PDB file of C-alpha atoms and ligand atoms in Angstrom:
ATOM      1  CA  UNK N  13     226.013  80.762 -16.418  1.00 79.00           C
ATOM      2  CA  UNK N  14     228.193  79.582 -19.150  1.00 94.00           C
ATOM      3  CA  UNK N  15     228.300  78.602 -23.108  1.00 97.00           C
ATOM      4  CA  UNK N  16     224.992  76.925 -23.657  1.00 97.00           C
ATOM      5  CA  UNK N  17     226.446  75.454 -26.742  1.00 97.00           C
ATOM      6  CA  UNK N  18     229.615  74.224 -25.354  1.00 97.00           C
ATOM      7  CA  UNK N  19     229.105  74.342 -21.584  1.00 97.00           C
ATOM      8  CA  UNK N  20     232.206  75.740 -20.269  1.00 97.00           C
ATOM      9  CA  UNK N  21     232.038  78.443 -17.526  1.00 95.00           C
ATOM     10  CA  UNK N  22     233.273  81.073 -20.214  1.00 95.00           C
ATOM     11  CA  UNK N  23     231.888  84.889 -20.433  1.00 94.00           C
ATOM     12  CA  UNK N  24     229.457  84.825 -23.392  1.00 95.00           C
ATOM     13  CA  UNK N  25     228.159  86.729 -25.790  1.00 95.00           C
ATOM     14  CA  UNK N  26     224.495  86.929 -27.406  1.00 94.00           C
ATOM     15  CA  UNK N  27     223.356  84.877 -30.416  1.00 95.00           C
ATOM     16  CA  UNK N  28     219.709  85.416 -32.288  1.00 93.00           C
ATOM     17  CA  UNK N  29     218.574  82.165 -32.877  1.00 92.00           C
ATOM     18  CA  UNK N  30     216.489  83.802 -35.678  1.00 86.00           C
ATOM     19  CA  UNK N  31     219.136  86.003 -37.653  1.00 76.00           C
ATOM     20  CA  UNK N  32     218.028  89.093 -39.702  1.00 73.00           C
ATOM     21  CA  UNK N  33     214.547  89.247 -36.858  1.00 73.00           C
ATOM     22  CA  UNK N  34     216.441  90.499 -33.883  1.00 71.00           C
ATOM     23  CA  UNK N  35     213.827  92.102 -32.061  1.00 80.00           C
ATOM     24  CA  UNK N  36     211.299  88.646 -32.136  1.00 82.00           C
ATOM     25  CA  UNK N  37     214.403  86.095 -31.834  1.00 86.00           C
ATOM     26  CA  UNK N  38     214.765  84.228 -29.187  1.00 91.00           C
ATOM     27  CA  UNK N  39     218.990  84.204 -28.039  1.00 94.00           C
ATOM     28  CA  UNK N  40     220.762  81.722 -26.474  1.00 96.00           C
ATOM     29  CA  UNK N  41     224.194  82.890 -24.451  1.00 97.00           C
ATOM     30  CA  UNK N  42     227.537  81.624 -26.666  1.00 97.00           C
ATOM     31  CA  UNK N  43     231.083  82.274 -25.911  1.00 96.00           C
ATOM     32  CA  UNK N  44     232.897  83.887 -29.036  1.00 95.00           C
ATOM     33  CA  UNK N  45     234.765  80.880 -29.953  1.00 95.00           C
ATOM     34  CA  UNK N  46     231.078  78.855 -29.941  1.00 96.00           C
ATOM     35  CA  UNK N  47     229.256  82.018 -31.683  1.00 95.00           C
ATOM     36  CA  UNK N  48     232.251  82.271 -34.332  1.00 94.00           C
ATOM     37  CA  UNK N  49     231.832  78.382 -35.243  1.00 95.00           C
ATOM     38  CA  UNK N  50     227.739  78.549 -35.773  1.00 96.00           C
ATOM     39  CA  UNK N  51     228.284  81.671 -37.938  1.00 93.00           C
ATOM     40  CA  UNK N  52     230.732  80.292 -39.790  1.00 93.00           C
ATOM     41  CA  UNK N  53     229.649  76.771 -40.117  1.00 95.00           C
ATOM     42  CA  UNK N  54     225.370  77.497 -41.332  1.00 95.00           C
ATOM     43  CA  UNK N  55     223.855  80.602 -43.471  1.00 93.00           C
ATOM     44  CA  UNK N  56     221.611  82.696 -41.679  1.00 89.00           C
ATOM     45  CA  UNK N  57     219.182  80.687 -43.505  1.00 91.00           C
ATOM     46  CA  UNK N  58     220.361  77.409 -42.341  1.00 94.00           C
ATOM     47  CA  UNK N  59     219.835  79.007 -38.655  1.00 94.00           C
ATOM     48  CA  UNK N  60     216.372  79.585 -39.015  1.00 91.00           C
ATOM     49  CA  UNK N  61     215.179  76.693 -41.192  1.00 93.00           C
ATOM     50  CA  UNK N  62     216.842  74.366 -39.032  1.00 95.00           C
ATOM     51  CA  UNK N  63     218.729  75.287 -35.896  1.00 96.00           C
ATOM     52  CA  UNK N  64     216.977  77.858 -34.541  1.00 94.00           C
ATOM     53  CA  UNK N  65     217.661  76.198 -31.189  1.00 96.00           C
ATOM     54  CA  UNK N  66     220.098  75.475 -28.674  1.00 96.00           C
ATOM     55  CA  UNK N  67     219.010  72.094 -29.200  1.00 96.00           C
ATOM     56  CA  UNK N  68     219.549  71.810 -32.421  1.00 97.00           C
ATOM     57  CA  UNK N  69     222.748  73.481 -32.943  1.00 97.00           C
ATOM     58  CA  UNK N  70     224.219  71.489 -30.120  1.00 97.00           C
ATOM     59  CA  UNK N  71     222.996  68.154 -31.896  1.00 97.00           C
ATOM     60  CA  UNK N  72     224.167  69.536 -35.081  1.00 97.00           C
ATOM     61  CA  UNK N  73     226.681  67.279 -37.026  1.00 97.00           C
ATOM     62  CA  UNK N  74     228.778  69.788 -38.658  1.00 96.00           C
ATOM     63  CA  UNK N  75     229.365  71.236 -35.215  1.00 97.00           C
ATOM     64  CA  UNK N  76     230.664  67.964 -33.395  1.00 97.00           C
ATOM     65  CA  UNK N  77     234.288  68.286 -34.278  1.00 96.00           C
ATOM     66  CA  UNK N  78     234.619  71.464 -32.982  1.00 95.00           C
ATOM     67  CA  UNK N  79     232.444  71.161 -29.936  1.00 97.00           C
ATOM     68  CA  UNK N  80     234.647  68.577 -29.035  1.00 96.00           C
ATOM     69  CA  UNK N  81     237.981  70.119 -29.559  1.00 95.00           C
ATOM     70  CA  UNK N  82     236.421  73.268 -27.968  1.00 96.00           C
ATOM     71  CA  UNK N  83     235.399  71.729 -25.078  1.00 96.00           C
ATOM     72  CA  UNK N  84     238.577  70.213 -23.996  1.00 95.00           C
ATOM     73  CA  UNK N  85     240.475  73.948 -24.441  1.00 93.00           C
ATOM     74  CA  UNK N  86     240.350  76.860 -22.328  1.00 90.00           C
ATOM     75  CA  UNK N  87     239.896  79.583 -24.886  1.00 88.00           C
ATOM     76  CA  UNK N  88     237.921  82.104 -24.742  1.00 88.00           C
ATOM     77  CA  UNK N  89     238.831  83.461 -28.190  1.00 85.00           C
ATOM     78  CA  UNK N  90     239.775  82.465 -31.579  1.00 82.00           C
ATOM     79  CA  UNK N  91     239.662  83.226 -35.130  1.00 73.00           C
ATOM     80  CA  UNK N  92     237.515  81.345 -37.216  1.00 65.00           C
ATOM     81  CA  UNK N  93     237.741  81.759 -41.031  1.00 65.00           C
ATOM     82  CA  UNK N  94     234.421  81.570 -42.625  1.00 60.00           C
ATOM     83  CA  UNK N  95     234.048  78.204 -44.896  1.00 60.00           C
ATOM     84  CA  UNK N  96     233.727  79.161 -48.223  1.00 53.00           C
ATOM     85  CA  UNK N  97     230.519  77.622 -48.683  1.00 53.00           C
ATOM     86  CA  UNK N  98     228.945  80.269 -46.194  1.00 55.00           C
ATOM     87  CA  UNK N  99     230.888  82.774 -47.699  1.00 54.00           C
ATOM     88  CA  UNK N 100     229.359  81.840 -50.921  1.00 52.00           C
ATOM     89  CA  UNK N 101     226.294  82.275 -49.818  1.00 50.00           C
ATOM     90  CA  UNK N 102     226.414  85.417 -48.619  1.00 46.00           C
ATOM     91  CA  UNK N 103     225.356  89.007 -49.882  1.00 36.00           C
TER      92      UNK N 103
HETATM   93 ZN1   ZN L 230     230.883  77.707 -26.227  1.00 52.39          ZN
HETATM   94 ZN1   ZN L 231     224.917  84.889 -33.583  1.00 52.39          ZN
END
C-alpha cells in the first residue's frame, strides 16, 4: 500500500473525498506531501463538486506539476503554503 495519488510506497495518511461529511465519505490513502497539495490546491467545495475521486484528483490539471515533481522525490513531508485563492475562500 502506498500514495494512491502519487504512487510511491510512502506511509499515508487519510483523505475524505467528501470534506465537511466525514462519517458518509468515502477516503482514499495520501501521503502528507500528496494530502497537503489537494488541500491546498481545491476548496472543500471544489473536492466534492468535482474531485471527489481518486480518479479525478489524479487526472486533475492543477495537480500535474506537482505530481510530477513529487513523484520523482523521496519525501515524505513538506510544507505547502495554501494558494491564496483557497485561502480566500475560506471561512
Ligand atoms: Zn502521494
Ligand atoms: Zn484530506
Amino acid at each position: 500500500m502506498g500514495c494512491e495519488l502519487c504512487g510511491r510506497a510512502v506511509e499515508t495518511t487519510t483523505h475524505h473525498l467528501i470534506p465537511k461529511n466525514r462519517t458518509e465519505s468515502p477516503t482514499a490513502r495520501l501521503c502528507q506531501p500528496c494530502h497537503k497539495q489537494v488541500h491546498a490546491t481545491f476548496t472543500h467545495h471544489e473536492l466534492k463538486q468535482e474531485y471527489d475521486t481518486v480518479e479525478a484528483l489524479r487526472g486533475a490539471e492543477r495537480l500535474q506539476s506537482f505530481l510530477a515533481w513529487i513523484r520523482k522525490t523521496d519525501k515524505t513531508h513538506v510544507r505547502v503554503d495554501d494558494s491564496d485563492r483557497v485561502r480566500r475562500w475560506r471561512d
